[in-house]
Coordinates of C-alpha atoms in Angstrom, one line a residue:
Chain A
X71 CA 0.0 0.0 0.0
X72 CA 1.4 3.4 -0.6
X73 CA 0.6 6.1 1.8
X74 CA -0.4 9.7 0.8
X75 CA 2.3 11.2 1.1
X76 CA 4.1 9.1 -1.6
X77 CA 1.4 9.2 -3.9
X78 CA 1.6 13.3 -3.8
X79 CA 5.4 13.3 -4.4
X80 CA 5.0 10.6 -7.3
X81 CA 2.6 13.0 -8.6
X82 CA 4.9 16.0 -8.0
X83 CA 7.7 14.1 -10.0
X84 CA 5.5 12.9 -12.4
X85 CA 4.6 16.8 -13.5
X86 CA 8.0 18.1 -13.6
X87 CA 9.2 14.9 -15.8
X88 CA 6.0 16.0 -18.3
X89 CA 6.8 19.6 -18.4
X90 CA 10.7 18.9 -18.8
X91 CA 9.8 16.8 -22.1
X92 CA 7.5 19.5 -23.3
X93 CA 10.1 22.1 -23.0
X94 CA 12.5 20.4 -25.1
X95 CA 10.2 19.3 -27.8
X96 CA 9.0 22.7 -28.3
X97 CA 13.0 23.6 -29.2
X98 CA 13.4 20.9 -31.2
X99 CA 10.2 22.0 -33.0
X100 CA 11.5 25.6 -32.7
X101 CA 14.5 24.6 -34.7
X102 CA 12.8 22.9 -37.3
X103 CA 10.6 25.7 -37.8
X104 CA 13.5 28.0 -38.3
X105 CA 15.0 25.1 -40.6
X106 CA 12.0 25.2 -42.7
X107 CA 11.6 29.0 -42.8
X108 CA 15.3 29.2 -43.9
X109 CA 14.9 26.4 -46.4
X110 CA 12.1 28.0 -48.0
X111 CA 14.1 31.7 -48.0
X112 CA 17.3 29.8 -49.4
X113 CA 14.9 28.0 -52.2
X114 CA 13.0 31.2 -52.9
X115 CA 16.5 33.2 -54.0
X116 CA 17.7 29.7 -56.0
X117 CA 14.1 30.0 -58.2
X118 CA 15.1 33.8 -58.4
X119 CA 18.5 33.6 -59.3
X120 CA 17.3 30.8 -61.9
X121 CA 14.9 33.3 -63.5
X122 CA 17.8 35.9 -63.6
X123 CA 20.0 34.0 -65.2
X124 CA 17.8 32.8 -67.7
X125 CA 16.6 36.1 -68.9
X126 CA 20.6 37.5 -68.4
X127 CA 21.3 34.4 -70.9
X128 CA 18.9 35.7 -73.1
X129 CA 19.8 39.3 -73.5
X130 CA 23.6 38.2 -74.0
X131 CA 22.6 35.6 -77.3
X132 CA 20.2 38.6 -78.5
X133 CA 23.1 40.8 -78.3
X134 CA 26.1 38.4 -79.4
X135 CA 23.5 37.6 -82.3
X136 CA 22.8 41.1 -83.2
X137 CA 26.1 42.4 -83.6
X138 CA 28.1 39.3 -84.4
X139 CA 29.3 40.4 -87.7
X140 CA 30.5 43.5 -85.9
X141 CA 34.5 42.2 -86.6
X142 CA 34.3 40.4 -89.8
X143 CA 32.0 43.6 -90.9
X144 CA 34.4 46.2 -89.3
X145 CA 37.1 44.5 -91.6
X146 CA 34.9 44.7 -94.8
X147 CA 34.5 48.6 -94.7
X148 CA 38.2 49.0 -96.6
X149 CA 37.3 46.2 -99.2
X150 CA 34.3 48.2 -100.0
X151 CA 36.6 51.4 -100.3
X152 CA 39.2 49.3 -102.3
X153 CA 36.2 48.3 -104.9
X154 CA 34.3 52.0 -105.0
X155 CA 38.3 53.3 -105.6
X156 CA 38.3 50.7 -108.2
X157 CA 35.3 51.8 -110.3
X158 CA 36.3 55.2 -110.4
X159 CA 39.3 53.8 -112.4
X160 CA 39.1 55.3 -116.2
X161 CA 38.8 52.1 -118.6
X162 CA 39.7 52.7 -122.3
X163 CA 39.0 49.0 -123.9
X164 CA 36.5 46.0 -123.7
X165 CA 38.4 44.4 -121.4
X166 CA 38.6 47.1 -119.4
X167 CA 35.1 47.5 -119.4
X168 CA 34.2 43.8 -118.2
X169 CA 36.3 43.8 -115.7
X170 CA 34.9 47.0 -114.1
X171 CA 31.4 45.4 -114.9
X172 CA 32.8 42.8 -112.6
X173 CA 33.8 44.7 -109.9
X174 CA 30.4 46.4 -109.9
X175 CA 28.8 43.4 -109.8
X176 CA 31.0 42.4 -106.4
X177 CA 30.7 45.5 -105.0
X178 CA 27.0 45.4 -105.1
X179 CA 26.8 41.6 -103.9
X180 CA 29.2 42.9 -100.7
X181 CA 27.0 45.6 -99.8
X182 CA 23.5 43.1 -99.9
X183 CA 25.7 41.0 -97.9
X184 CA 26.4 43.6 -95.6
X185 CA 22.9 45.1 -96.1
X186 CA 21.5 41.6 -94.7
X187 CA 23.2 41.4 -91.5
X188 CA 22.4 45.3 -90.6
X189 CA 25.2 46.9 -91.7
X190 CA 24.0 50.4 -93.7
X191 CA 25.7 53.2 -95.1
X192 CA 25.4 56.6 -92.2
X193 CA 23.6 58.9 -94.2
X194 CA 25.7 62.1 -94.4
X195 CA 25.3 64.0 -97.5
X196 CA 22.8 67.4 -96.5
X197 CA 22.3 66.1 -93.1
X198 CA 22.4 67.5 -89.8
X199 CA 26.1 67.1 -88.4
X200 CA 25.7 64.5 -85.8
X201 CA 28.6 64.1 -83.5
X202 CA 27.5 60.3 -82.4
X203 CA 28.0 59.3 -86.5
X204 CA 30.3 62.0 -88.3
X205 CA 33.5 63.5 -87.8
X206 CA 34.0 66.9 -88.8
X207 CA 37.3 67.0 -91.0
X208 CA 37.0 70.2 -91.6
X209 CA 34.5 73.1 -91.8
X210 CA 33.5 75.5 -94.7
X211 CA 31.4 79.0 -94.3
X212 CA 27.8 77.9 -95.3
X213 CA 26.5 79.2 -98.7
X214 CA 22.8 80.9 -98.8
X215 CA 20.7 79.1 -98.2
X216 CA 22.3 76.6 -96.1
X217 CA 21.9 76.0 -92.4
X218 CA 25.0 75.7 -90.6
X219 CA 26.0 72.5 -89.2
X220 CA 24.9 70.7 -92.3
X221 CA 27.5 68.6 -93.8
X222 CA 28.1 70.0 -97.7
X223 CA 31.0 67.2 -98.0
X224 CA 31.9 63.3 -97.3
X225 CA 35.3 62.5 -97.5
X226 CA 34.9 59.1 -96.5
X227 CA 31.7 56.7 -96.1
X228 CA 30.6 56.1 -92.6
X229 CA 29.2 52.7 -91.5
X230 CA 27.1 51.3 -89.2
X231 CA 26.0 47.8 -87.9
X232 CA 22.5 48.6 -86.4
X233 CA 22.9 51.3 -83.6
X234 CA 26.7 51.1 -83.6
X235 CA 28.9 53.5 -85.4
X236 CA 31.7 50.2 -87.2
X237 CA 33.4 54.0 -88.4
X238 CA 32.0 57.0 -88.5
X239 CA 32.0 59.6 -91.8
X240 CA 34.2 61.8 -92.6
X241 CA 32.8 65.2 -93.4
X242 CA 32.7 68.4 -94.0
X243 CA 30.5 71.1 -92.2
X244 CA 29.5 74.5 -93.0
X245 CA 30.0 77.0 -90.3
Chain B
X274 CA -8.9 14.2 2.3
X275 CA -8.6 11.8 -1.4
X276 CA -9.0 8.2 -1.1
X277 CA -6.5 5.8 -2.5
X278 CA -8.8 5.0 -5.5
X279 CA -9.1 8.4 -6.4
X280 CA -5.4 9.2 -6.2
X281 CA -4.9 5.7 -8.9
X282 CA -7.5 7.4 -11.2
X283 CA -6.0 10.7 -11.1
X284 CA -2.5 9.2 -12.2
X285 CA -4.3 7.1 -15.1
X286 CA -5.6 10.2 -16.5
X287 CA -2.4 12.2 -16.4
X288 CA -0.7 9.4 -17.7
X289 CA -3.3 9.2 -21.0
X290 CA -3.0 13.1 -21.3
X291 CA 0.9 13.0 -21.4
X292 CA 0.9 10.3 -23.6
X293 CA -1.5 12.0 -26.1
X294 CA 0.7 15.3 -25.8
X295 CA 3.7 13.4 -27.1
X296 CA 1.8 11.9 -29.8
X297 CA 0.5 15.4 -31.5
X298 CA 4.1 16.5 -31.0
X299 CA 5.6 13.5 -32.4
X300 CA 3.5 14.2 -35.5
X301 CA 4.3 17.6 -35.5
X302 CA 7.6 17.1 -35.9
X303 CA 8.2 14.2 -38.1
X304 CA 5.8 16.7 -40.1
X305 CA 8.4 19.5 -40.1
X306 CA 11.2 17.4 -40.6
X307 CA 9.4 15.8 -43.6
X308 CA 9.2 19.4 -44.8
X309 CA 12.6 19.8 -43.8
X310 CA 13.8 17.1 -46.4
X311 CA 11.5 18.4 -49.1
X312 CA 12.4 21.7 -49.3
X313 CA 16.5 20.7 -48.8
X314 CA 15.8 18.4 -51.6
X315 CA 13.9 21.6 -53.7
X316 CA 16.7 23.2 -52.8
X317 CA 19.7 20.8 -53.9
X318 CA 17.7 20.4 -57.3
X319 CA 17.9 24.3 -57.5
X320 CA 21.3 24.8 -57.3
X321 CA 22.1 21.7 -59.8
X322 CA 19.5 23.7 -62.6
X323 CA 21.4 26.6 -61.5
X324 CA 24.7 24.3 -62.6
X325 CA 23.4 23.0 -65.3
X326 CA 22.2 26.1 -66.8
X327 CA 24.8 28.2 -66.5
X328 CA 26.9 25.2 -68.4
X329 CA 24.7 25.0 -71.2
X330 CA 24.9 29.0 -71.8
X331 CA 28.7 29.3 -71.6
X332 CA 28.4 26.4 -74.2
X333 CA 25.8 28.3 -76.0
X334 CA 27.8 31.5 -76.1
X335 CA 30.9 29.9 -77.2
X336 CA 29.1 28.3 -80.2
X337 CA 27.9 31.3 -81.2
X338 CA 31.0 33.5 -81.2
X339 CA 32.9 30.5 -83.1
X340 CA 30.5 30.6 -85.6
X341 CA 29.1 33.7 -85.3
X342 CA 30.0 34.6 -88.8
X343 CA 28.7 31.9 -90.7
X344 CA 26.0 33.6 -92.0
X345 CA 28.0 36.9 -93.7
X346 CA 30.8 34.1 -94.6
X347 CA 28.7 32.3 -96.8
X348 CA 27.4 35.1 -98.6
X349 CA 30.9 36.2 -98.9
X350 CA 31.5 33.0 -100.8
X351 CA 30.4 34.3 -104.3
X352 CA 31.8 37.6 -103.7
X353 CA 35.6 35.9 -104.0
X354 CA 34.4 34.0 -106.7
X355 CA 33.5 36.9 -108.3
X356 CA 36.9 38.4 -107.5
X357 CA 38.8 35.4 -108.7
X358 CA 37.1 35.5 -112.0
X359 CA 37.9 39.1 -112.5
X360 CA 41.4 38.5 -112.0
X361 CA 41.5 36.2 -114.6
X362 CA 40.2 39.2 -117.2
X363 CA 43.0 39.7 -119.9
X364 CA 43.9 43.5 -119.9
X365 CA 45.9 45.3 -122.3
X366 CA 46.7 48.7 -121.0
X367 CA 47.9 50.6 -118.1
X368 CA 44.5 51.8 -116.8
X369 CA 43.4 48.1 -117.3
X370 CA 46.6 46.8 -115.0
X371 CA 46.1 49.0 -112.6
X372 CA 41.7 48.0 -111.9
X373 CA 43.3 44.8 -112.1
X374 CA 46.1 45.6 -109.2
X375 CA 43.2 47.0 -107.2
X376 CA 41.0 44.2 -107.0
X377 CA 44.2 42.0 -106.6
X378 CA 44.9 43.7 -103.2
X379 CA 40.7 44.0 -102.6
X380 CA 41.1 39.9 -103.1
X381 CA 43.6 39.7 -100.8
X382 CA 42.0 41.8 -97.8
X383 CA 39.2 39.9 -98.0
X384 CA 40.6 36.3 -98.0
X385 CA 42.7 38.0 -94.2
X386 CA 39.4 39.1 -93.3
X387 CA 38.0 35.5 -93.5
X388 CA 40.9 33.5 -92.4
X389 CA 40.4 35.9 -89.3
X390 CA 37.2 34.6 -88.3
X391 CA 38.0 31.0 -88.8
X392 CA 37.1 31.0 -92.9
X393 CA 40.0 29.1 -95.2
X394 CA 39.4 27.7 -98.3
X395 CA 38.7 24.1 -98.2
X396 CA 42.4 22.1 -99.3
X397 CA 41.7 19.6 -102.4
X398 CA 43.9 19.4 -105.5
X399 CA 46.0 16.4 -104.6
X400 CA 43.9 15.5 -101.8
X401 CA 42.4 11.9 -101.1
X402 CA 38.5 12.5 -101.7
X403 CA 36.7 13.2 -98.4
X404 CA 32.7 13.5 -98.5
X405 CA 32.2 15.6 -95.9
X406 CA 34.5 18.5 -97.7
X407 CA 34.6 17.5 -101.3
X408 CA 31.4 16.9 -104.2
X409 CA 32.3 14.6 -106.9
X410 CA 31.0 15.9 -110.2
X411 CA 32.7 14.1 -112.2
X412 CA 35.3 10.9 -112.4
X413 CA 38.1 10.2 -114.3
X414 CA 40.5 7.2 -114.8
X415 CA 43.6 7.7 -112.5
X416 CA 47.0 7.8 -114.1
X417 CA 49.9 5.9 -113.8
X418 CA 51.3 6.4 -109.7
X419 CA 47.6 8.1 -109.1
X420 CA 46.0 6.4 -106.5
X421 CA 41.8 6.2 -106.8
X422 CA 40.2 8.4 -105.2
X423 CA 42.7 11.2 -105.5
X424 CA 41.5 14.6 -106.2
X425 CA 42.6 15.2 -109.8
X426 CA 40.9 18.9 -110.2
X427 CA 39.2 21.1 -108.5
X428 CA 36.2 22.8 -110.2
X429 CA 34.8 25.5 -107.6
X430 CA 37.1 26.0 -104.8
X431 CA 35.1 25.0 -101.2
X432 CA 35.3 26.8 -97.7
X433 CA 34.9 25.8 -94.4
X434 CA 34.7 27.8 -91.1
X435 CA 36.6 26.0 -88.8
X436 CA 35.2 22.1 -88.7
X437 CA 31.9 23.2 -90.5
X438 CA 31.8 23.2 -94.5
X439 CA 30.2 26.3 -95.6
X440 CA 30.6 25.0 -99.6
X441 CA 32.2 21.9 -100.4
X442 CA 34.7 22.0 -103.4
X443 CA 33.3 20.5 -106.7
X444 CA 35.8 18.3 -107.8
X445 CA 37.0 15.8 -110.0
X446 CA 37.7 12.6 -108.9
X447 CA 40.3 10.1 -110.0
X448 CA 39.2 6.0 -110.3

């Protein structure tokens, strides 16, 4: 038989034994609520740095793609200067003839080439002078009739792939 | 005063409650730490995309540069043709020789330009006949210390940007 006494203390031991155990799996489900909420945070930035890169991915191919023939069309400007130099040669005989014929024909294949991939001619005859596209060689006072600033004079052919200046044109302004 | 029975009752029901408690927390947890392993696992398969992905565009990008002019290459192809049949025009006098000195040099810019980004012409006089560079259009008997299948003459000359055939050489084959 157990008296009262023990049965009160059993009870009293049995209480602080419960509580103990409640205390400690509350932590331990404290810290796998913060291991959880960290998990989630750590696999939220992963999705968003996957979406960043993707779209970063993108812009670069758009842009590599865009302006790929940027050196091999940057290299093609003086071969288009050698055949214009060419045709302006003075041909007396048949031969001579065909063989300009053939240059023409080249020279207008390159430019369609060139045409194709975005790379234009910078308009510069009786435009506004633009800093961004032409270089002011040298200026010249404007006749009547002419705004100043307007370039009267190419020197050299500017080109451009798209938005980018490959060289810009040589000109001259009136002042 | 609480009688004996009372006191045993008392303890059977604390004993259920406790029990119980542990149960729901049990739950709880194994709950969270399932969650736990999900989300690590989300996470881990994250980061590997992340991997993975940024592979493949590195890839991507280096394809692209290598072969990035392709496109303006191939139309480039007919423009040396073009060239190359020029040169072979017959001139007779000095204005003649000198068209004929310019598109020389124009020529020979171009062809740097190309071997610049990878372009060279593809080799076959002499050659053993290879399918993936060279189209048969025609076949001759082989002469004496010729083996078969040599490359006896080369029709239209073929390019290739580094391992890619851009035009294969039409050639004639000896049997």
């Amino acid at each position: 038989m157990v008296s009262e006494k023990e049965v009160e203390k059993n009870e009293e031991l049995e209480v602080e034994e419960t509580e103990a155990t409640e205390e400690v799996e509350a932590s331990q489900e404290e810290l796998l609520q913060a291991k959880v909420d960290e998990l989630e945070d750590q696999y939220l930035r992963a999705r968003a740095e996957i979406a960043n890169i993707t779209n970063r991915n993108r812009n670069e191919r758009e842009q590599l793609q865009k302006y790929r023939s940027q050196d091999l069309g940057k290299k093609l400007i003086p071969v288009i200067d050698n055949l214009e130099r060419a045709m302006e040669t003075e041909v007396a005989d048949d031969q001579g003839q065909s063989l300009k014929k053939g240059v023409e024909m080249t020279l207008e294949s390159l430019r369609h080439a060139l045409k194709e991939e975005g790379i234009e001619e910078i308009k510069a005859d009786g435009e506004a002078f633009d800093p961004n596209l032409h270089q002011a060689l040298q200026t010249m006072p404007a006749e009547d009739g002419v705004a100043a600033d307007t370039i009267i004079q190419v020197l050299q052919k500017g080109y451009k792939l798209h938005d980018r200046v490959l060289r810009p044109a040589m000109v001259i302004v009136a002042q």
